[in-house]
PDB file of C-alpha atoms and ligand atoms in Angstrom:
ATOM      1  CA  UNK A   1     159.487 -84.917 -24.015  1.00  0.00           C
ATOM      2  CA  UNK A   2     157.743 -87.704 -22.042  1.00  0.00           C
ATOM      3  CA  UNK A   3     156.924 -85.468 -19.203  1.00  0.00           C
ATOM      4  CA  UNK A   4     155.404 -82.909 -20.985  1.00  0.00           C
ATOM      5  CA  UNK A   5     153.052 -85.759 -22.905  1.00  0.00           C
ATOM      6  CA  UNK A   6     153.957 -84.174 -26.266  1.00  0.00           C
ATOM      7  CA  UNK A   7     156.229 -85.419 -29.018  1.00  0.00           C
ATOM      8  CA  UNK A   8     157.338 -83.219 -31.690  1.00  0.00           C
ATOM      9  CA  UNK A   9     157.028 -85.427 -34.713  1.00  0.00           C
ATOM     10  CA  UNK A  10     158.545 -84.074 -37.479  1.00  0.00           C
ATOM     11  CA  UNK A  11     162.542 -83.560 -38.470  1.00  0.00           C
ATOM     12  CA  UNK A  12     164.496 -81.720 -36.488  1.00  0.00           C
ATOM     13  CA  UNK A  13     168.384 -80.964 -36.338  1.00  0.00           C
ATOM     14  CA  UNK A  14     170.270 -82.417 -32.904  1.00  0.00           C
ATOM     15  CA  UNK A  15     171.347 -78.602 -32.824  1.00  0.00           C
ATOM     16  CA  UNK A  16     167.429 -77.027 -33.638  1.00  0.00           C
ATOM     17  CA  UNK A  17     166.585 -79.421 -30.604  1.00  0.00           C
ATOM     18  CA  UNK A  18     168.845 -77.681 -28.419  1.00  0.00           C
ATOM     19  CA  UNK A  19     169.116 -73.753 -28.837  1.00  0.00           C
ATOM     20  CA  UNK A  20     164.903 -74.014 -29.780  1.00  0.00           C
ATOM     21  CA  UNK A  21     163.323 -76.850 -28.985  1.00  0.00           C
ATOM     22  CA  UNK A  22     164.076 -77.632 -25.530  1.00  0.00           C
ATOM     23  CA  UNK A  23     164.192 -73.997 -24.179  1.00  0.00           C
ATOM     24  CA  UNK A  24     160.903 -73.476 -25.549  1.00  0.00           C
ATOM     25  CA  UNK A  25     159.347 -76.788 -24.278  1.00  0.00           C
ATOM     26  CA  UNK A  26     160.442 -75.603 -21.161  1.00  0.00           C
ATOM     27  CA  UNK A  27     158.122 -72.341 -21.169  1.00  0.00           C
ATOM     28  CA  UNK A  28     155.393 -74.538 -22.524  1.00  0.00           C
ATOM     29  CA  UNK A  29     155.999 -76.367 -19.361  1.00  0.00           C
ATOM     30  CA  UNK A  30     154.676 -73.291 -17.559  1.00  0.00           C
ATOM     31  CA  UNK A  31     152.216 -72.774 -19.873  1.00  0.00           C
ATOM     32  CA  UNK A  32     154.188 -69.091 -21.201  1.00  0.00           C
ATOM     33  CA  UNK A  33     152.846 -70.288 -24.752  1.00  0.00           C
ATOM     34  CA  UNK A  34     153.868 -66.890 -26.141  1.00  0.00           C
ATOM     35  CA  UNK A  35     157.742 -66.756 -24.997  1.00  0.00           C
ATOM     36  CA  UNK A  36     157.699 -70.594 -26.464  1.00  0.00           C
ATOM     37  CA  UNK A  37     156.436 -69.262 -29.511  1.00  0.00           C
ATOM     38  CA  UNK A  38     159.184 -66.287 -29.467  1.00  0.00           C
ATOM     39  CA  UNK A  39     161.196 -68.676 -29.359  1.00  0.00           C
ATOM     40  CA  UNK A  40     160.591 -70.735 -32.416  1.00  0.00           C
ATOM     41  CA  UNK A  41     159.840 -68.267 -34.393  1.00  0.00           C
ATOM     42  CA  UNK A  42     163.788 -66.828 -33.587  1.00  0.00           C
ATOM     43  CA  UNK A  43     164.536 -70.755 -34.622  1.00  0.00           C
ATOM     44  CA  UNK A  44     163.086 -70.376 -38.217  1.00  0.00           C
ATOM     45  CA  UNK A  45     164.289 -67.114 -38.931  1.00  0.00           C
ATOM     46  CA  UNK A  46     167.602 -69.369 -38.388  1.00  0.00           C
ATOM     47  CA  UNK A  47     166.295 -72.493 -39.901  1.00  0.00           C
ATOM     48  CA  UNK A  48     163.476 -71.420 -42.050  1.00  0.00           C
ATOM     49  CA  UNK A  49     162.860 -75.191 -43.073  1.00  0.00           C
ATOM     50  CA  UNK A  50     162.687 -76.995 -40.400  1.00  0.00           C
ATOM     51  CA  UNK A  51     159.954 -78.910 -39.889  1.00  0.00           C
ATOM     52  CA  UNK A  52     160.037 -79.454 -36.093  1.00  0.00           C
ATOM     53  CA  UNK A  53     159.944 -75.905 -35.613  1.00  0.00           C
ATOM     54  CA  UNK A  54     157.176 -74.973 -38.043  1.00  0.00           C
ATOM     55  CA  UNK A  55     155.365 -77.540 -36.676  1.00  0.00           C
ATOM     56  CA  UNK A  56     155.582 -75.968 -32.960  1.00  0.00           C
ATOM     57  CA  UNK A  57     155.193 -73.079 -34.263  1.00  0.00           C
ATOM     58  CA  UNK A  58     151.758 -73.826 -35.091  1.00  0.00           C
ATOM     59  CA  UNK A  59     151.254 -75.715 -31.930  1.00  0.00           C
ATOM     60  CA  UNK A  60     151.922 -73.213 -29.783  1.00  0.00           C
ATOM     61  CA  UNK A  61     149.926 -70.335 -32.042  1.00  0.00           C
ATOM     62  CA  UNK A  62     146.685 -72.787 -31.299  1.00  0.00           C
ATOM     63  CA  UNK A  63     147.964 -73.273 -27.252  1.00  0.00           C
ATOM     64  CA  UNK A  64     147.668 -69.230 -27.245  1.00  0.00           C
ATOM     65  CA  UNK A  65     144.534 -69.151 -29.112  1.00  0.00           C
ATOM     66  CA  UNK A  66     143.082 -71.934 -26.954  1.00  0.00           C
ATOM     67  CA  UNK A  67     143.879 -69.976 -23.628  1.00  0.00           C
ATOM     68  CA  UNK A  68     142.508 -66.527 -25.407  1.00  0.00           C
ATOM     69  CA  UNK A  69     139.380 -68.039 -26.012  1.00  0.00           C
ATOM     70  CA  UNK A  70     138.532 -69.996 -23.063  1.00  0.00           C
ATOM     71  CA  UNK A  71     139.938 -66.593 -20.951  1.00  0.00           C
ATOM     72  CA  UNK A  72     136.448 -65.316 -22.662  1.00  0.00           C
ATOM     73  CA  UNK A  73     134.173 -67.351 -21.085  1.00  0.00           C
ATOM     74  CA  UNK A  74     135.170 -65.826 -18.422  1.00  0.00           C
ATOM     75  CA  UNK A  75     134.588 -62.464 -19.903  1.00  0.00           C
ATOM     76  CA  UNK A  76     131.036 -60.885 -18.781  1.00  0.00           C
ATOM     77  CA  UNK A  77     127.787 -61.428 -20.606  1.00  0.00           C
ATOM     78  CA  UNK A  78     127.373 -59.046 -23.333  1.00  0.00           C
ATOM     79  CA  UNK A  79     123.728 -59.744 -23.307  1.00  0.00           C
ATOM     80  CA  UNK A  80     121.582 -59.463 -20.272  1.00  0.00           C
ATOM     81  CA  UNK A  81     117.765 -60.187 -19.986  1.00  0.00           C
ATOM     82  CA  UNK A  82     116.250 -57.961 -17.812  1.00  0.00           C
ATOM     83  CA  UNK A  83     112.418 -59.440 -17.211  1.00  0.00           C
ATOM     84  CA  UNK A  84     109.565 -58.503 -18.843  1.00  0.00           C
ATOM     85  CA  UNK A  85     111.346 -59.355 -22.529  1.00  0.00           C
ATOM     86  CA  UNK A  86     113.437 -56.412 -22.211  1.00  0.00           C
ATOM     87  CA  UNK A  87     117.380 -57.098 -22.973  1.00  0.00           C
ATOM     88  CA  UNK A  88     120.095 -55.225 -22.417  1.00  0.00           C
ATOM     89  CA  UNK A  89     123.269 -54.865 -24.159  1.00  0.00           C
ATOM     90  CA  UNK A  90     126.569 -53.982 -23.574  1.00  0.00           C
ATOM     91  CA  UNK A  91     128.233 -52.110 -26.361  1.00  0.00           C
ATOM     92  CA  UNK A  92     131.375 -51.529 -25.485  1.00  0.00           C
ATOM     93  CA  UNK A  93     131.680 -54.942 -23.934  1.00  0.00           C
ATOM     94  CA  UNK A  94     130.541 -56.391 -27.387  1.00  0.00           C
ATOM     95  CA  UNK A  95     133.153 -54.320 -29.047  1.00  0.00           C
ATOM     96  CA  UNK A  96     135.455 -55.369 -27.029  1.00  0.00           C
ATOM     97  CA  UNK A  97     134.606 -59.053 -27.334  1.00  0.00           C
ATOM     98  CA  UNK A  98     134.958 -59.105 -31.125  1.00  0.00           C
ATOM     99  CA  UNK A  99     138.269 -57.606 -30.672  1.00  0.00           C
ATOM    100  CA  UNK A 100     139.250 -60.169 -28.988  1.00  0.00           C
ATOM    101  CA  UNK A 101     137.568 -62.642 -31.260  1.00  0.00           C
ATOM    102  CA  UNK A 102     139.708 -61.078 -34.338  1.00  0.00           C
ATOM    103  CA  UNK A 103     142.773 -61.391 -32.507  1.00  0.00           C
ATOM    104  CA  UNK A 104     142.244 -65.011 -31.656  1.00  0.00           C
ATOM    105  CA  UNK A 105     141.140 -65.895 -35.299  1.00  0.00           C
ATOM    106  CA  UNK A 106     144.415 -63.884 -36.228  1.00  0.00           C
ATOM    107  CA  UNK A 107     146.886 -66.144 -34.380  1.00  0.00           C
ATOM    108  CA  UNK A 108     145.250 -69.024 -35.870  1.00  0.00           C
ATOM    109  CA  UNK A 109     145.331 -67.870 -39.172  1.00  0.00           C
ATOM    110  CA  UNK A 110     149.161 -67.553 -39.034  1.00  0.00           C
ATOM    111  CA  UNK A 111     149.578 -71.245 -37.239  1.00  0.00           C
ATOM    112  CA  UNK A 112     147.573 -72.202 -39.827  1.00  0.00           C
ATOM    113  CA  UNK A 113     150.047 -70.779 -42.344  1.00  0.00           C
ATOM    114  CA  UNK A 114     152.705 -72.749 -40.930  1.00  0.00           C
ATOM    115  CA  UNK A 115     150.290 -75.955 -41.210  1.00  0.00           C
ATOM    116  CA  UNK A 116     149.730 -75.923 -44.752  1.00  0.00           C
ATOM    117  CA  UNK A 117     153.801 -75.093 -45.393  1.00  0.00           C
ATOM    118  CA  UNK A 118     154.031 -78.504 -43.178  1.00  0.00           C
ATOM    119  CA  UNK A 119     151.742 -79.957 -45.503  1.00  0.00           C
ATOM    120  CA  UNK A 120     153.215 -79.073 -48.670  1.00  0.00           C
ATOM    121  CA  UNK A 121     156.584 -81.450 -47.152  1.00  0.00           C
ATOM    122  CA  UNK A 122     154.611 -83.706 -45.629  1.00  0.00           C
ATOM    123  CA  UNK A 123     151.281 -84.396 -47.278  1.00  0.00           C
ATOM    124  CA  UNK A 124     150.559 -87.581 -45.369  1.00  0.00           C
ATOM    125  CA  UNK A 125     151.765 -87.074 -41.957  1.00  0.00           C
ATOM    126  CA  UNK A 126     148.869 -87.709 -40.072  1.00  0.00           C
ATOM    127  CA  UNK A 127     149.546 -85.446 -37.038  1.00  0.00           C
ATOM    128  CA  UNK A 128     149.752 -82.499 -38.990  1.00  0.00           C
ATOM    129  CA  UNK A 129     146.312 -83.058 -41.197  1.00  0.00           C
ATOM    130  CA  UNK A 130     144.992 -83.859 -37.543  1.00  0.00           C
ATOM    131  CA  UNK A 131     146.017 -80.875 -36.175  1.00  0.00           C
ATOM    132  CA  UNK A 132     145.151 -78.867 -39.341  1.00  0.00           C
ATOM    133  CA  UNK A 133     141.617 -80.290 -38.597  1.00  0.00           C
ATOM    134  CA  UNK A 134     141.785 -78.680 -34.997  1.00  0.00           C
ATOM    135  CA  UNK A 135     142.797 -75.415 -36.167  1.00  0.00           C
ATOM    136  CA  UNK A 136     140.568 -74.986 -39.003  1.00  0.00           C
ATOM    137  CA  UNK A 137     137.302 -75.961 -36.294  1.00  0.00           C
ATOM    138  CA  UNK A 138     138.333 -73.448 -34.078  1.00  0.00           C
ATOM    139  CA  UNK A 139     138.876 -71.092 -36.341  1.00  0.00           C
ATOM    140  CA  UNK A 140     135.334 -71.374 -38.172  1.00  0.00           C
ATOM    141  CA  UNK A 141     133.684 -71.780 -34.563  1.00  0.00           C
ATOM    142  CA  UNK A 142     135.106 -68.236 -33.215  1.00  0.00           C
ATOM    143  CA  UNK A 143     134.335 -67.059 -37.061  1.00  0.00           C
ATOM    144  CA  UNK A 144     130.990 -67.990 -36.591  1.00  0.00           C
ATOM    145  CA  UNK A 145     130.240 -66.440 -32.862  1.00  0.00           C
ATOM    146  CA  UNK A 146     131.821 -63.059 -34.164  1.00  0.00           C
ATOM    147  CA  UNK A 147     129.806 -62.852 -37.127  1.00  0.00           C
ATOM    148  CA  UNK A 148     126.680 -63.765 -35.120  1.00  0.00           C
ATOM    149  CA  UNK A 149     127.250 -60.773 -32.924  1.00  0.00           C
ATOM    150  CA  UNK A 150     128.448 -58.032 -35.961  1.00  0.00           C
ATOM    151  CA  UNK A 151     125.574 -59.168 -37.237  1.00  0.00           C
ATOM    152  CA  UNK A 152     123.187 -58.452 -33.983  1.00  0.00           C
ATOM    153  CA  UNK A 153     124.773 -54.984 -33.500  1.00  0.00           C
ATOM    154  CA  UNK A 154     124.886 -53.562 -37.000  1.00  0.00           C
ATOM    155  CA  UNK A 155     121.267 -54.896 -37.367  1.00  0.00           C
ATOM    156  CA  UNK A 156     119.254 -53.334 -34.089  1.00  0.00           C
ATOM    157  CA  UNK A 157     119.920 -49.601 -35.539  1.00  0.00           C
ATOM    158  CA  UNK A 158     117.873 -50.491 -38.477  1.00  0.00           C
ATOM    159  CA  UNK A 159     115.404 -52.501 -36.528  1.00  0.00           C
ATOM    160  CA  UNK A 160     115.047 -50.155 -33.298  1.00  0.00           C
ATOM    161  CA  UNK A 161     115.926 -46.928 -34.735  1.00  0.00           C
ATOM    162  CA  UNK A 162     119.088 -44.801 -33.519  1.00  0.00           C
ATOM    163  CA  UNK A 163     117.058 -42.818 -30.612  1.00  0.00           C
ATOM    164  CA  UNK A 164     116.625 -43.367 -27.139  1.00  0.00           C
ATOM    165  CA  UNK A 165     112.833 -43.846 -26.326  1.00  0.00           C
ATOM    166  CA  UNK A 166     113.403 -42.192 -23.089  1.00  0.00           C
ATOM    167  CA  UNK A 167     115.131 -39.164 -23.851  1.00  0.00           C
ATOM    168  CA  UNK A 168     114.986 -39.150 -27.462  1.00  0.00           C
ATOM    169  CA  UNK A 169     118.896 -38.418 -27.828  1.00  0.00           C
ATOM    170  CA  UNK A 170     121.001 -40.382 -30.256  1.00  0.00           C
ATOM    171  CA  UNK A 171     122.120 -43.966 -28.978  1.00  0.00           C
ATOM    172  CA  UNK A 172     125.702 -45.341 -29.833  1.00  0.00           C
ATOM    173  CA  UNK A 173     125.144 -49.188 -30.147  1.00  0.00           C
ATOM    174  CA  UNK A 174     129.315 -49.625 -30.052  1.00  0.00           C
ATOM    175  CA  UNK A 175     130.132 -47.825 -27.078  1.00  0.00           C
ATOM    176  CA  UNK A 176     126.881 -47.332 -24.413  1.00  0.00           C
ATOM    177  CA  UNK A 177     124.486 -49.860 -22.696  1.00  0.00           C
ATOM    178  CA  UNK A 178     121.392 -50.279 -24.566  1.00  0.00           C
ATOM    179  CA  UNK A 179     117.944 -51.931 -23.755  1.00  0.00           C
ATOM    180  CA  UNK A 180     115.773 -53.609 -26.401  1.00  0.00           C
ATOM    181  CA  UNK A 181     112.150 -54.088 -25.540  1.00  0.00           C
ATOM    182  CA  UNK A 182     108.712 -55.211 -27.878  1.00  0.00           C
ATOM    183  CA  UNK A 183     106.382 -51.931 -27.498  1.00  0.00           C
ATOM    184  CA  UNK A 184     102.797 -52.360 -27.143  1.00  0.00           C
ATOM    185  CA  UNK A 185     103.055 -52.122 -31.160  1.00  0.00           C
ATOM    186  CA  UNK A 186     105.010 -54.940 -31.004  1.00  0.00           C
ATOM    187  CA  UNK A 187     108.186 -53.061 -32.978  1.00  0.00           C
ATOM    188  CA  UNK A 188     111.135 -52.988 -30.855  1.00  0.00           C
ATOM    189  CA  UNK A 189     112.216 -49.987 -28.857  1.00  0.00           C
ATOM    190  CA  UNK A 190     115.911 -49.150 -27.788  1.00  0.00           C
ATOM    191  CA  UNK A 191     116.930 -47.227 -24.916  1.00  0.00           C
ATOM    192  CA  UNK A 192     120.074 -45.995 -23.017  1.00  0.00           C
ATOM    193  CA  UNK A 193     120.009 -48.203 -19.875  1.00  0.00           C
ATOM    194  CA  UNK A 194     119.915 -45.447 -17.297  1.00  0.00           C
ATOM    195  CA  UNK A 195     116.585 -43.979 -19.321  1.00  0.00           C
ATOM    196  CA  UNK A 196     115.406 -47.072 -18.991  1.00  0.00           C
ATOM    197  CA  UNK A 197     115.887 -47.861 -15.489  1.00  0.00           C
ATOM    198  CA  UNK A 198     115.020 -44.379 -14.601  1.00  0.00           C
ATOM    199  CA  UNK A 199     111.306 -45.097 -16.315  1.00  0.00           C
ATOM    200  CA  UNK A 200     110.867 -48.458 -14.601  1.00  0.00           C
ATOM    201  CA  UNK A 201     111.636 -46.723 -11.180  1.00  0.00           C
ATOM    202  CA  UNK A 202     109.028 -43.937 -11.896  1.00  0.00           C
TER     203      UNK A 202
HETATM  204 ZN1   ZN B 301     118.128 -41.984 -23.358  1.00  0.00          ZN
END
């Protein structure tokens, strides 16, 4: 596998090789992460022990993770300052965004199963207590970012109250765009963003 830059360094049957290996190297090759994972995965349902395959297995979980979660920064900003310290936020973007987050932390969780079986055969393989290392970072980064957020949006009701200043109606914090500003009283007001930009214009 010179071409693709990647060896596959654990045991693996001339006949695994063939019917798993190579056909899903090939989608790798195109960067179709989740039909190389199909494939493996149909490998060890065959070959539940071998190594080569659990050990793509979790490869390709992380190349699918590692495309989800650099698709996000593509994703638009949740948060958005607006001048004059207000900020607005997107709920259903942010709702969104964690879903995603989940998802990604979900696929790694289940490469990182296959990991630790490695491990249990091979406790002193180096390129599978490396790549344990990768997943695990990645994991508590995106772990960290989505709690960070839950944290932001289940704590503004209780800090800003579940009323729009403007029109005094109930605000959803999950689904609508809200603004947070200081008041004169310095305690933090919330609005619906078209309340809000209807005041600014008047
Ligand atoms: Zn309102």
């Amino acid at each position: 596998m010179a071409e693709g830059g990647f060896d596959v360094p654990l045991k693996c049957s001339p006949e695994e090789y063939k019917h798993f290996v190579e056909p899903a190297m090939l989608e790798a090759q195109n960067s179709n992460f989740p039909s190389a994972l199909d494939i493996v995965e149909n490998g060890l349902n065959a070959h539940p022990a071998s190594e080569g395959l659990m050990f793509l297995k979790a490869y390709f979980g992380y190349k699918i993770a590692d495309t989800m979660s650099s698709e996000l920064s593509s994703f638009p900003k949740v948060i958005q300052p607006l001048g004059n310290g207000a900020l607005m936020v997107d709920g259903a973007m942010t709702s969104q965004l964690l879903g995603k987050f989940q998802e990604i932390v979900k696929i790694l969780s289940e490469a990182e199963e296959s990991i630790n079986e490695l491990l249990q055969v091979n406790p002193s393989s180096q390129e599978v207590v490396a790549f344990k290392g990768y997943i695990d970072s990645k994991k508590n980064q995106l772990g960290q970012e989505s709690e960070n957020m839950k944290a932001t949006i289940s704590n503004t009701p209780n800090i800003a109250g579940g009323f729009c200043v403007g029109c005094r109606k109930s605000i959803s914090y999950d689904t609508q765009k809200v603004v947070f500003r200081k008041s004169s009283g310095s305690q933090l007001e919330a609005w619906h963003l078209p309340c809000f930009q209807s005041k600014v214009k008047n």
